[in-house]
Amino acid sequence: METVIFQKETYRAMPCVATIGCFDGVHRGHRFLIERVMEGARRLGRGAMVVTFDRHPRTVVTADCPGLLTTMGEKLRLLEQTGIDRCVVMPFDREMAMMGAEVFMQRILRGQLGVEQLIMGYDNRFGRRSEGATDDYVMMGERMGLKVTREEPLMVKGVKVSSSVVRALLSEGEVAMAAHCLGYHYRMCGRVVHGEHIGSRLGFPTANMLPIDDGKMWPARGVYAVDVWVDGVERRLQGLCNIGVRPTFGGQHVTLETHLLDFEGEIYDRMMTVAFVDRLRGEQRFRTTNELVKQMERDRMAAHVVFERKNND
């Protein structure tokens, strides 16, 4: 995949079939749409292109930006896996936010990017105030020689797949269903830092992870079975991840701590990635540390069941 940061003075147009959007998460619905773009491009003998933005548009137009599912680096790596020919990253600023849909289509998509056919997602809107119904985009396109079509939503287990649906699932701790929609287990990445060593004193040492991107969404508080990758460790590990304030010990701040089930060693200051496989339970406050330890033993057994089931799928 060729990745291009759009600059109108230097951009070299490519006659193409394209789709446009934020593509946060690059979930199965996005990949379904991109497959249609590539099929259309092959039929016409044109390039296949994704147009996305350097930030979520809502960071510019409103103060209510959702937690993101992917960093820009993650998004580009996932897009590359689709086999698309080119990804154009558009700088999104106030000027672009105020641009009308028809002007954007005429000046940017048709004029500067060389788009001959635009395939839109079922819930996609662009242009000032995200104006326009499907018929509006179709008619605008006809006036400038740009064919516009809209795809139907991808349904997974009775759910219309979208980034907002995935966020809603993660906010409820439904990471297994989120994985069905994403096509992969949701991940967070960060650096292992020193904590209060409470887990070690209880016989469950944990790696405290400081996420490297404050903009990424955190799943709901609770205990999860997770796959783990640690820099310098060649194999994938398995673990129990707790997201919460540690109410049994009067904690005040939400932390992400992972107990590795099959690894012992010094990993402070290393980068670690956790992928959320399944939620085992919600956050709980225990009356005594003994009750907590017994529950953690049950959590460890439950995690092994999750991983055994995952390996057999």
PDB file of C-alpha atoms in Angstrom:
ATOM      1  CA  MET A   1       0.000   0.000   0.000  1.00  0.00           C
ATOM      2  CA  GLU A   2       1.219   3.464  -0.884  1.00  0.00           C
ATOM      3  CA  THR A   3       0.475   5.928   1.922  1.00  0.00           C
ATOM      4  CA  VAL A   4       0.284   9.583   0.885  1.00  0.00           C
ATOM      5  CA  ILE A   5      -0.169  12.632   3.110  1.00  0.00           C
ATOM      6  CA  PHE A   6      -2.294  14.880   0.912  1.00  0.00           C
ATOM      7  CA  GLN A   7      -0.749  18.162  -0.218  1.00  0.00           C
ATOM      8  CA  LYS A   8      -2.562  19.733  -3.146  1.00  0.00           C
ATOM      9  CA  GLU A   9       0.624  21.301  -4.561  1.00  0.00           C
ATOM     10  CA  THR A  10       2.467  17.996  -4.955  1.00  0.00           C
ATOM     11  CA  TYR A  11      -0.215  15.289  -5.083  1.00  0.00           C
ATOM     12  CA  ARG A  12      -0.192  13.113  -8.201  1.00  0.00           C
ATOM     13  CA  ALA A  13      -3.749  12.066  -9.084  1.00  0.00           C
ATOM     14  CA  MET A  14      -4.511   8.395  -9.704  1.00  0.00           C
ATOM     15  CA  PRO A  15      -7.641   7.490 -11.710  1.00  0.00           C
ATOM     16  CA  CYS A  16      -9.358   5.317  -9.147  1.00  0.00           C
ATOM     17  CA  VAL A  17     -12.310   3.834  -7.359  1.00  0.00           C
ATOM     18  CA  ALA A  18     -12.329   5.106  -3.787  1.00  0.00           C
ATOM     19  CA  THR A  19     -14.057   5.190  -0.445  1.00  0.00           C
ATOM     20  CA  ILE A  20     -13.773   7.831   2.245  1.00  0.00           C
ATOM     21  CA  GLY A  21     -14.101   7.833   6.007  1.00  0.00           C
ATOM     22  CA  CYS A  22     -12.396   7.920   9.372  1.00  0.00           C
ATOM     23  CA  PHE A  23     -12.027   4.099   9.385  1.00  0.00           C
ATOM     24  CA  ASP A  24     -11.443   4.026  13.119  1.00  0.00           C
ATOM     25  CA  GLY A  25     -10.814   0.399  14.038  1.00  0.00           C
ATOM     26  CA  VAL A  26     -10.716  -0.822  10.415  1.00  0.00           C
ATOM     27  CA  HIS A  27     -13.411  -3.286  11.465  1.00  0.00           C
ATOM     28  CA  ARG A  28     -15.082  -5.974   9.368  1.00  0.00           C
ATOM     29  CA  GLY A  29     -17.595  -3.482   7.976  1.00  0.00           C
ATOM     30  CA  HIS A  30     -14.752  -1.295   6.741  1.00  0.00           C
ATOM     31  CA  ARG A  31     -12.995  -4.269   5.175  1.00  0.00           C
ATOM     32  CA  PHE A  32     -16.235  -5.370   3.507  1.00  0.00           C
ATOM     33  CA  LEU A  33     -16.505  -1.891   1.977  1.00  0.00           C
ATOM     34  CA  ILE A  34     -12.855  -1.870   0.886  1.00  0.00           C
ATOM     35  CA  GLU A  35     -13.324  -5.247  -0.801  1.00  0.00           C
ATOM     36  CA  ARG A  36     -16.104  -3.679  -2.903  1.00  0.00           C
ATOM     37  CA  VAL A  37     -13.761  -0.832  -3.812  1.00  0.00           C
ATOM     38  CA  MET A  38     -11.084  -3.255  -4.966  1.00  0.00           C
ATOM     39  CA  GLU A  39     -13.613  -5.292  -6.971  1.00  0.00           C
ATOM     40  CA  GLY A  40     -14.848  -2.128  -8.697  1.00  0.00           C
ATOM     41  CA  ALA A  41     -11.305  -0.990  -9.403  1.00  0.00           C
ATOM     42  CA  ARG A  42     -10.424  -4.318 -11.016  1.00  0.00           C
ATOM     43  CA  ARG A  43     -13.507  -4.170 -13.250  1.00  0.00           C
ATOM     44  CA  LEU A  44     -12.591  -0.689 -14.474  1.00  0.00           C
ATOM     45  CA  GLY A  45      -8.846  -1.216 -14.633  1.00  0.00           C
ATOM     46  CA  ARG A  46      -8.311   1.582 -12.112  1.00  0.00           C
ATOM     47  CA  GLY A  47      -6.503   1.948  -8.814  1.00  0.00           C
ATOM     48  CA  ALA A  48      -8.216   1.212  -5.494  1.00  0.00           C
ATOM     49  CA  MET A  49      -7.974   3.968  -2.890  1.00  0.00           C
ATOM     50  CA  VAL A  50      -8.986   4.756   0.689  1.00  0.00           C
ATOM     51  CA  VAL A  51      -9.297   8.402   1.714  1.00  0.00           C
ATOM     52  CA  THR A  52      -9.041   8.998   5.447  1.00  0.00           C
ATOM     53  CA  PHE A  53      -8.127  11.806   7.850  1.00  0.00           C
ATOM     54  CA  ASP A  54      -5.178  12.613  10.092  1.00  0.00           C
ATOM     55  CA  ARG A  55      -7.511  12.976  13.091  1.00  0.00           C
ATOM     56  CA  HIS A  56     -11.083  12.162  13.977  1.00  0.00           C
ATOM     57  CA  PRO A  57     -13.234  14.946  12.441  1.00  0.00           C
ATOM     58  CA  ARG A  58     -15.101  15.376  15.714  1.00  0.00           C
ATOM     59  CA  THR A  59     -11.927  16.643  17.375  1.00  0.00           C
ATOM     60  CA  VAL A  60     -12.274  19.690  15.124  1.00  0.00           C
ATOM     61  CA  VAL A  61     -16.030  20.236  14.811  1.00  0.00           C
ATOM     62  CA  THR A  62     -17.155  19.394  18.375  1.00  0.00           C
ATOM     63  CA  ALA A  63     -15.777  18.993  21.872  1.00  0.00           C
ATOM     64  CA  ASP A  64     -17.348  15.529  22.089  1.00  0.00           C
ATOM     65  CA  CYS A  65     -14.832  13.211  20.460  1.00  0.00           C
ATOM     66  CA  PRO A  66     -15.217   9.489  21.179  1.00  0.00           C
ATOM     67  CA  GLY A  67     -12.388   7.355  22.469  1.00  0.00           C
ATOM     68  CA  LEU A  68     -10.558   5.949  19.470  1.00  0.00           C
ATOM     69  CA  LEU A  69     -10.257   2.282  18.565  1.00  0.00           C
ATOM     70  CA  THR A  70      -6.968   2.688  16.713  1.00  0.00           C
ATOM     71  CA  THR A  71      -4.040   5.065  16.626  1.00  0.00           C
ATOM     72  CA  MET A  72      -3.040   6.388  13.210  1.00  0.00           C
ATOM     73  CA  GLY A  73      -0.202   3.868  13.064  1.00  0.00           C
ATOM     74  CA  GLU A  74      -2.516   0.986  13.912  1.00  0.00           C
ATOM     75  CA  LYS A  75      -5.075   2.169  11.377  1.00  0.00           C
ATOM     76  CA  LEU A  76      -2.526   2.364   8.575  1.00  0.00           C
ATOM     77  CA  ARG A  77      -1.156  -1.108   9.375  1.00  0.00           C
ATOM     78  CA  LEU A  78      -4.674  -2.572   9.300  1.00  0.00           C
ATOM     79  CA  LEU A  79      -5.502  -0.781   6.046  1.00  0.00           C
ATOM     80  CA  GLU A  80      -2.321  -2.130   4.471  1.00  0.00           C
ATOM     81  CA  GLN A  81      -3.483  -5.648   5.276  1.00  0.00           C
ATOM     82  CA  THR A  82      -6.583  -5.135   3.099  1.00  0.00           C
ATOM     83  CA  GLY A  83      -4.498  -4.972  -0.083  1.00  0.00           C
ATOM     84  CA  ILE A  84      -5.682  -1.481  -1.065  1.00  0.00           C
ATOM     85  CA  ASP A  85      -3.414   0.276  -3.577  1.00  0.00           C
ATOM     86  CA  ARG A  86      -3.225   3.719  -2.007  1.00  0.00           C
ATOM     87  CA  CYS A  87      -4.245   5.390   1.240  1.00  0.00           C
ATOM     88  CA  VAL A  88      -4.539   9.169   1.149  1.00  0.00           C
ATOM     89  CA  VAL A  89      -4.414  10.850   4.554  1.00  0.00           C
ATOM     90  CA  MET A  90      -6.204  14.205   4.438  1.00  0.00           C
ATOM     91  CA  PRO A  91      -5.260  16.858   7.014  1.00  0.00           C
ATOM     92  CA  PHE A  92      -8.577  17.723   8.665  1.00  0.00           C
ATOM     93  CA  ASP A  93      -8.849  21.302   9.876  1.00  0.00           C
ATOM     94  CA  ARG A  94     -11.500  23.980  10.346  1.00  0.00           C
ATOM     95  CA  GLU A  95     -11.349  24.941   6.664  1.00  0.00           C
ATOM     96  CA  MET A  96     -12.111  21.399   5.565  1.00  0.00           C
ATOM     97  CA  ALA A  97     -14.825  21.076   8.198  1.00  0.00           C
ATOM     98  CA  MET A  98     -16.604  24.086   6.674  1.00  0.00           C
ATOM     99  CA  MET A  99     -16.335  22.833   3.078  1.00  0.00           C
ATOM    100  CA  GLY A 100     -19.631  21.782   1.504  1.00  0.00           C
ATOM    101  CA  ALA A 101     -20.047  18.230   0.214  1.00  0.00           C
ATOM    102  CA  GLU A 102     -20.326  19.209  -3.456  1.00  0.00           C
ATOM    103  CA  VAL A 103     -17.283  21.478  -3.308  1.00  0.00           C
ATOM    104  CA  PHE A 104     -15.306  18.702  -1.586  1.00  0.00           C
ATOM    105  CA  MET A 105     -16.370  16.171  -4.210  1.00  0.00           C
ATOM    106  CA  GLN A 106     -15.611  18.498  -7.142  1.00  0.00           C
ATOM    107  CA  ARG A 107     -12.416  20.095  -5.893  1.00  0.00           C
ATOM    108  CA  ILE A 108     -10.797  17.332  -3.840  1.00  0.00           C
ATOM    109  CA  LEU A 109     -12.171  13.920  -4.811  1.00  0.00           C
ATOM    110  CA  ARG A 110     -12.748  14.439  -8.523  1.00  0.00           C
ATOM    111  CA  GLY A 111     -10.337  17.250  -9.288  1.00  0.00           C
ATOM    112  CA  GLN A 112      -7.266  16.506  -7.193  1.00  0.00           C
ATOM    113  CA  LEU A 113      -7.484  12.831  -6.268  1.00  0.00           C
ATOM    114  CA  GLY A 114      -8.807  11.530  -9.605  1.00  0.00           C
ATOM    115  CA  VAL A 115     -11.761   9.600  -8.148  1.00  0.00           C
ATOM    116  CA  GLU A 116     -14.040   8.220 -10.876  1.00  0.00           C
ATOM    117  CA  GLN A 117     -16.282   6.112  -8.617  1.00  0.00           C
ATOM    118  CA  LEU A 118     -16.978   6.691  -4.932  1.00  0.00           C
ATOM    119  CA  ILE A 119     -18.324   3.791  -2.849  1.00  0.00           C
ATOM    120  CA  MET A 120     -19.718   4.954   0.485  1.00  0.00           C
ATOM    121  CA  GLY A 121     -20.509   3.084   3.674  1.00  0.00           C
ATOM    122  CA  TYR A 122     -24.140   2.804   4.712  1.00  0.00           C
ATOM    123  CA  ASP A 123     -23.789   5.391   7.505  1.00  0.00           C
ATOM    124  CA  ASN A 124     -21.159   7.651   5.951  1.00  0.00           C
ATOM    125  CA  ARG A 125     -21.614  11.409   5.567  1.00  0.00           C
ATOM    126  CA  PHE A 126     -19.149  14.114   4.645  1.00  0.00           C
ATOM    127  CA  GLY A 127     -19.200  17.815   3.953  1.00  0.00           C
ATOM    128  CA  ARG A 128     -20.211  20.743   6.157  1.00  0.00           C
ATOM    129  CA  ARG A 129     -22.418  19.509   9.025  1.00  0.00           C
ATOM    130  CA  SER A 130     -22.240  16.075   7.336  1.00  0.00           C
ATOM    131  CA  GLU A 131     -24.981  17.203   5.007  1.00  0.00           C
ATOM    132  CA  GLY A 132     -26.553  15.102   2.323  1.00  0.00           C
ATOM    133  CA  ALA A 133     -28.576  11.935   1.873  1.00  0.00           C
ATOM    134  CA  THR A 134     -27.487   9.211  -0.526  1.00  0.00           C
ATOM    135  CA  ASP A 135     -29.518  10.659  -3.414  1.00  0.00           C
ATOM    136  CA  ASP A 136     -27.871  14.058  -2.861  1.00  0.00           C
ATOM    137  CA  TYR A 137     -24.379  12.599  -3.208  1.00  0.00           C
ATOM    138  CA  VAL A 138     -25.471  10.637  -6.298  1.00  0.00           C
ATOM    139  CA  MET A 139     -26.867  13.744  -7.988  1.00  0.00           C
ATOM    140  CA  MET A 140     -23.832  15.834  -7.077  1.00  0.00           C
ATOM    141  CA  GLY A 141     -21.611  13.167  -8.548  1.00  0.00           C
ATOM    142  CA  GLU A 142     -23.580  12.985 -11.787  1.00  0.00           C
ATOM    143  CA  ARG A 143     -22.993  16.702 -12.356  1.00  0.00           C
ATOM    144  CA  MET A 144     -19.226  16.225 -12.245  1.00  0.00           C
ATOM    145  CA  GLY A 145     -18.801  12.764 -13.785  1.00  0.00           C
ATOM    146  CA  LEU A 146     -18.304  10.984 -10.472  1.00  0.00           C
ATOM    147  CA  LYS A 147     -20.347   7.828  -9.927  1.00  0.00           C
ATOM    148  CA  VAL A 148     -21.515   7.473  -6.318  1.00  0.00           C
ATOM    149  CA  THR A 149     -22.927   4.285  -4.778  1.00  0.00           C
ATOM    150  CA  ARG A 150     -23.648   3.232  -1.209  1.00  0.00           C
ATOM    151  CA  GLU A 151     -23.110  -0.243   0.227  1.00  0.00           C
ATOM    152  CA  GLU A 152     -25.464  -2.026   2.594  1.00  0.00           C
ATOM    153  CA  PRO A 153     -24.269  -2.604   6.184  1.00  0.00           C
ATOM    154  CA  LEU A 154     -22.394  -5.744   7.146  1.00  0.00           C
ATOM    155  CA  MET A 155     -24.361  -7.751   9.714  1.00  0.00           C
ATOM    156  CA  VAL A 156     -22.516  -9.833  12.323  1.00  0.00           C
ATOM    157  CA  LYS A 157     -24.591 -11.872  14.782  1.00  0.00           C
ATOM    158  CA  GLY A 158     -27.574  -9.615  14.101  1.00  0.00           C
ATOM    159  CA  VAL A 159     -25.602  -6.380  14.605  1.00  0.00           C
ATOM    160  CA  LYS A 160     -24.861  -3.680  12.012  1.00  0.00           C
ATOM    161  CA  VAL A 161     -21.103  -3.342  12.295  1.00  0.00           C
ATOM    162  CA  SER A 162     -19.869   0.201  12.884  1.00  0.00           C
ATOM    163  CA  SER A 163     -17.210   1.952  14.947  1.00  0.00           C
ATOM    164  CA  SER A 164     -19.869   3.353  17.280  1.00  0.00           C
ATOM    165  CA  VAL A 165     -21.259  -0.154  17.869  1.00  0.00           C
ATOM    166  CA  VAL A 166     -17.773  -1.441  18.721  1.00  0.00           C
ATOM    167  CA  ARG A 167     -17.268   1.434  21.163  1.00  0.00           C
ATOM    168  CA  ALA A 168     -20.597   0.676  22.807  1.00  0.00           C
ATOM    169  CA  LEU A 169     -19.626  -2.983  23.196  1.00  0.00           C
ATOM    170  CA  LEU A 170     -16.259  -2.103  24.729  1.00  0.00           C
ATOM    171  CA  SER A 171     -17.913   0.345  27.118  1.00  0.00           C
ATOM    172  CA  GLU A 172     -19.989  -2.581  28.429  1.00  0.00           C
ATOM    173  CA  GLY A 173     -17.010  -4.934  28.599  1.00  0.00           C
ATOM    174  CA  GLU A 174     -18.363  -7.058  25.741  1.00  0.00           C
ATOM    175  CA  VAL A 175     -14.907  -7.600  24.272  1.00  0.00           C
ATOM    176  CA  ALA A 176     -15.713 -10.998  22.728  1.00  0.00           C
ATOM    177  CA  MET A 177     -18.583  -9.537  20.677  1.00  0.00           C
ATOM    178  CA  ALA A 178     -16.431  -6.514  19.846  1.00  0.00           C
ATOM    179  CA  ALA A 179     -13.852  -8.945  18.434  1.00  0.00           C
ATOM    180  CA  HIS A 180     -16.509 -10.499  16.186  1.00  0.00           C
ATOM    181  CA  CYS A 181     -17.217  -7.024  14.776  1.00  0.00           C
ATOM    182  CA  LEU A 182     -13.582  -5.942  14.543  1.00  0.00           C
ATOM    183  CA  GLY A 183     -12.259  -9.203  13.136  1.00  0.00           C
ATOM    184  CA  TYR A 184      -9.537  -9.176  15.799  1.00  0.00           C
ATOM    185  CA  HIS A 185      -9.256  -8.734  19.560  1.00  0.00           C
ATOM    186  CA  TYR A 186      -9.160  -5.123  20.717  1.00  0.00           C
ATOM    187  CA  ARG A 187      -5.684  -4.063  21.818  1.00  0.00           C
ATOM    188  CA  MET A 188      -3.966  -1.540  24.020  1.00  0.00           C
ATOM    189  CA  CYS A 189      -0.252  -0.856  24.076  1.00  0.00           C
ATOM    190  CA  GLY A 190       1.955   0.818  26.651  1.00  0.00           C
ATOM    191  CA  ARG A 191       5.065   0.762  28.770  1.00  0.00           C
ATOM    192  CA  VAL A 192       5.418  -1.397  31.882  1.00  0.00           C
ATOM    193  CA  VAL A 193       5.944   0.858  34.907  1.00  0.00           C
ATOM    194  CA  HIS A 194       6.353   0.352  38.644  1.00  0.00           C
ATOM    195  CA  GLY A 195       3.174   0.184  40.697  1.00  0.00           C
ATOM    196  CA  GLU A 196       2.489  -0.388  44.379  1.00  0.00           C
ATOM    197  CA  HIS A 197       3.450  -4.101  44.187  1.00  0.00           C
ATOM    198  CA  ILE A 198       0.195  -5.142  45.852  1.00  0.00           C
ATOM    199  CA  GLY A 199      -0.178  -8.081  43.453  1.00  0.00           C
ATOM    200  CA  SER A 200       3.271  -9.419  44.306  1.00  0.00           C
ATOM    201  CA  ARG A 201       2.466  -9.402  48.009  1.00  0.00           C
ATOM    202  CA  LEU A 202      -0.682 -11.433  47.262  1.00  0.00           C
ATOM    203  CA  GLY A 203       1.139 -13.963  45.100  1.00  0.00           C
ATOM    204  CA  PHE A 204      -0.183 -12.500  41.842  1.00  0.00           C
ATOM    205  CA  PRO A 205       2.534 -10.186  40.494  1.00  0.00           C
ATOM    206  CA  THR A 206       1.210  -7.787  37.879  1.00  0.00           C
ATOM    207  CA  ALA A 207       2.699  -5.685  35.122  1.00  0.00           C
ATOM    208  CA  ASN A 208       1.337  -2.156  35.395  1.00  0.00           C
ATOM    209  CA  MET A 209       0.967  -0.682  31.931  1.00  0.00           C
ATOM    210  CA  LEU A 210       0.955   3.006  31.119  1.00  0.00           C
ATOM    211  CA  PRO A 211      -0.874   3.302  27.739  1.00  0.00           C
ATOM    212  CA  ILE A 212       1.060   5.296  25.174  1.00  0.00           C
ATOM    213  CA  ASP A 213      -1.984   6.908  23.566  1.00  0.00           C
ATOM    214  CA  ASP A 214      -4.379   8.838  25.790  1.00  0.00           C
ATOM    215  CA  GLY A 215      -6.921   9.015  22.969  1.00  0.00           C
ATOM    216  CA  LYS A 216      -7.607   5.279  22.813  1.00  0.00           C
ATOM    217  CA  MET A 217     -10.722   3.898  24.424  1.00  0.00           C
ATOM    218  CA  TRP A 218     -10.460   1.755  27.557  1.00  0.00           C
ATOM    219  CA  PRO A 219     -12.817  -1.228  27.901  1.00  0.00           C
ATOM    220  CA  ALA A 220     -15.150  -1.262  30.907  1.00  0.00           C
ATOM    221  CA  ARG A 221     -13.703  -1.903  34.328  1.00  0.00           C
ATOM    222  CA  GLY A 222     -13.302  -5.548  35.192  1.00  0.00           C
ATOM    223  CA  VAL A 223     -11.097  -8.612  34.815  1.00  0.00           C
ATOM    224  CA  TYR A 224     -10.266  -9.979  31.368  1.00  0.00           C
ATOM    225  CA  ALA A 225      -8.496 -12.920  29.807  1.00  0.00           C
ATOM    226  CA  VAL A 226      -5.878 -11.371  27.511  1.00  0.00           C
ATOM    227  CA  ASP A 227      -3.223 -12.324  25.013  1.00  0.00           C
ATOM    228  CA  VAL A 228       0.022 -10.469  25.723  1.00  0.00           C
ATOM    229  CA  TRP A 229       3.088  -9.495  23.734  1.00  0.00           C
ATOM    230  CA  VAL A 230       6.170  -8.094  25.483  1.00  0.00           C
ATOM    231  CA  ASP A 231       9.164  -6.589  23.730  1.00  0.00           C
ATOM    232  CA  GLY A 232      12.047  -9.031  23.925  1.00  0.00           C
ATOM    233  CA  VAL A 233       9.825 -12.066  24.518  1.00  0.00           C
ATOM    234  CA  GLU A 234       9.482 -14.029  21.301  1.00  0.00           C
ATOM    235  CA  ARG A 235       6.277 -15.905  22.106  1.00  0.00           C
ATOM    236  CA  ARG A 236       2.749 -14.730  22.755  1.00  0.00           C
ATOM    237  CA  LEU A 237       1.836 -14.862  26.437  1.00  0.00           C
ATOM    238  CA  GLN A 238      -1.470 -15.232  28.260  1.00  0.00           C
ATOM    239  CA  GLY A 239      -2.676 -13.228  31.196  1.00  0.00           C
ATOM    240  CA  LEU A 240      -5.334 -11.826  33.481  1.00  0.00           C
ATOM    241  CA  CYS A 241      -5.860  -8.103  33.021  1.00  0.00           C
ATOM    242  CA  ASN A 242      -7.600  -5.920  35.587  1.00  0.00           C
ATOM    243  CA  ILE A 243      -8.935  -2.490  34.651  1.00  0.00           C
ATOM    244  CA  GLY A 244     -10.145  -0.532  37.657  1.00  0.00           C
ATOM    245  CA  VAL A 245      -9.362   1.497  40.749  1.00  0.00           C
ATOM    246  CA  ARG A 246      -8.609  -1.478  43.058  1.00  0.00           C
ATOM    247  CA  PRO A 247     -11.542  -0.667  45.391  1.00  0.00           C
ATOM    248  CA  THR A 248     -10.464  -3.262  47.974  1.00  0.00           C
ATOM    249  CA  PHE A 249      -7.397  -1.095  48.662  1.00  0.00           C
ATOM    250  CA  GLY A 250      -9.124   2.286  48.388  1.00  0.00           C
ATOM    251  CA  GLY A 251      -7.701   3.159  44.988  1.00  0.00           C
ATOM    252  CA  GLN A 252      -8.684   6.403  43.276  1.00  0.00           C
ATOM    253  CA  HIS A 253      -7.261   6.144  39.773  1.00  0.00           C
ATOM    254  CA  VAL A 254      -8.066   3.652  37.016  1.00  0.00           C
ATOM    255  CA  THR A 255      -5.103   1.439  36.191  1.00  0.00           C
ATOM    256  CA  LEU A 256      -4.418  -1.418  33.794  1.00  0.00           C
ATOM    257  CA  GLU A 257      -2.567  -4.324  35.417  1.00  0.00           C
ATOM    258  CA  THR A 258      -1.794  -7.721  33.910  1.00  0.00           C
ATOM    259  CA  HIS A 259      -0.858 -10.929  35.698  1.00  0.00           C
ATOM    260  CA  LEU A 260       1.039 -13.182  33.288  1.00  0.00           C
ATOM    261  CA  LEU A 261      -0.026 -16.810  33.574  1.00  0.00           C
ATOM    262  CA  ASP A 262       2.915 -18.465  31.865  1.00  0.00           C
ATOM    263  CA  PHE A 263       5.908 -16.168  32.290  1.00  0.00           C
ATOM    264  CA  GLU A 264       8.207 -14.956  35.048  1.00  0.00           C
ATOM    265  CA  GLY A 265      10.855 -12.357  34.513  1.00  0.00           C
ATOM    266  CA  GLU A 266      11.809  -8.693  34.730  1.00  0.00           C
ATOM    267  CA  ILE A 267       9.920  -6.618  32.145  1.00  0.00           C
ATOM    268  CA  TYR A 268       9.931  -3.099  33.610  1.00  0.00           C
ATOM    269  CA  ASP A 269      10.277  -0.301  31.029  1.00  0.00           C
ATOM    270  CA  ARG A 270       9.451  -2.662  28.164  1.00  0.00           C
ATOM    271  CA  MET A 271       6.620  -2.092  25.725  1.00  0.00           C
ATOM    272  CA  MET A 272       3.667  -4.435  26.178  1.00  0.00           C
ATOM    273  CA  THR A 273       0.506  -5.062  24.160  1.00  0.00           C
ATOM    274  CA  VAL A 274      -2.628  -6.682  25.585  1.00  0.00           C
ATOM    275  CA  ALA A 275      -5.450  -8.065  23.428  1.00  0.00           C
ATOM    276  CA  PHE A 276      -8.778  -8.513  25.209  1.00  0.00           C
ATOM    277  CA  VAL A 277     -10.114 -12.027  24.577  1.00  0.00           C
ATOM    278  CA  ASP A 278     -13.027 -12.234  27.015  1.00  0.00           C
ATOM    279  CA  ARG A 279     -14.368 -10.553  30.145  1.00  0.00           C
ATOM    280  CA  LEU A 280     -14.411 -12.766  33.223  1.00  0.00           C
ATOM    281  CA  ARG A 281     -16.194 -10.451  35.651  1.00  0.00           C
ATOM    282  CA  GLY A 282     -16.825  -6.853  36.577  1.00  0.00           C
ATOM    283  CA  GLU A 283     -14.913  -4.831  39.143  1.00  0.00           C
ATOM    284  CA  GLN A 284     -15.574  -5.923  42.734  1.00  0.00           C
ATOM    285  CA  ARG A 285     -14.721  -4.725  46.216  1.00  0.00           C
ATOM    286  CA  PHE A 286     -13.775  -7.487  48.641  1.00  0.00           C
ATOM    287  CA  ARG A 287     -14.038  -7.320  52.421  1.00  0.00           C
ATOM    288  CA  THR A 288     -10.676  -9.015  52.982  1.00  0.00           C
ATOM    289  CA  THR A 289      -7.540  -9.719  50.971  1.00  0.00           C
ATOM    290  CA  ASN A 290      -8.153 -13.428  51.550  1.00  0.00           C
ATOM    291  CA  GLU A 291     -11.474 -13.174  49.679  1.00  0.00           C
ATOM    292  CA  LEU A 292      -9.683 -11.320  46.875  1.00  0.00           C
ATOM    293  CA  VAL A 293      -6.978 -14.002  46.586  1.00  0.00           C
ATOM    294  CA  LYS A 294      -9.602 -16.756  46.387  1.00  0.00           C
ATOM    295  CA  GLN A 295     -11.401 -14.868  43.623  1.00  0.00           C
ATOM    296  CA  MET A 296      -8.157 -14.355  41.733  1.00  0.00           C
ATOM    297  CA  GLU A 297      -7.557 -18.100  41.851  1.00  0.00           C
ATOM    298  CA  ARG A 298     -11.011 -18.597  40.340  1.00  0.00           C
ATOM    299  CA  ASP A 299     -10.228 -15.931  37.726  1.00  0.00           C
ATOM    300  CA  ARG A 300      -7.036 -17.747  36.777  1.00  0.00           C
ATOM    301  CA  MET A 301      -8.932 -21.016  36.301  1.00  0.00           C
ATOM    302  CA  ALA A 302     -11.619 -19.241  34.264  1.00  0.00           C
ATOM    303  CA  ALA A 303      -8.954 -17.681  32.050  1.00  0.00           C
ATOM    304  CA  HIS A 304      -7.442 -21.079  31.290  1.00  0.00           C
ATOM    305  CA  VAL A 305     -10.897 -22.257  30.180  1.00  0.00           C
ATOM    306  CA  VAL A 306     -11.210 -19.233  27.875  1.00  0.00           C
ATOM    307  CA  PHE A 307      -7.812 -19.874  26.294  1.00  0.00           C
ATOM    308  CA  GLU A 308      -8.496 -23.583  25.870  1.00  0.00           C
ATOM    309  CA  ARG A 309     -11.774 -22.766  24.128  1.00  0.00           C
ATOM    310  CA  LYS A 310     -10.030 -20.161  21.963  1.00  0.00           C
ATOM    311  CA  ASN A 311      -7.335 -22.624  20.924  1.00  0.00           C
ATOM    312  CA  ASN A 312      -9.988 -25.179  19.936  1.00  0.00           C
ATOM    313  CA  ASP A 313     -12.046 -22.752  17.835  1.00  0.00           C
TER     314      ASP A 313
END
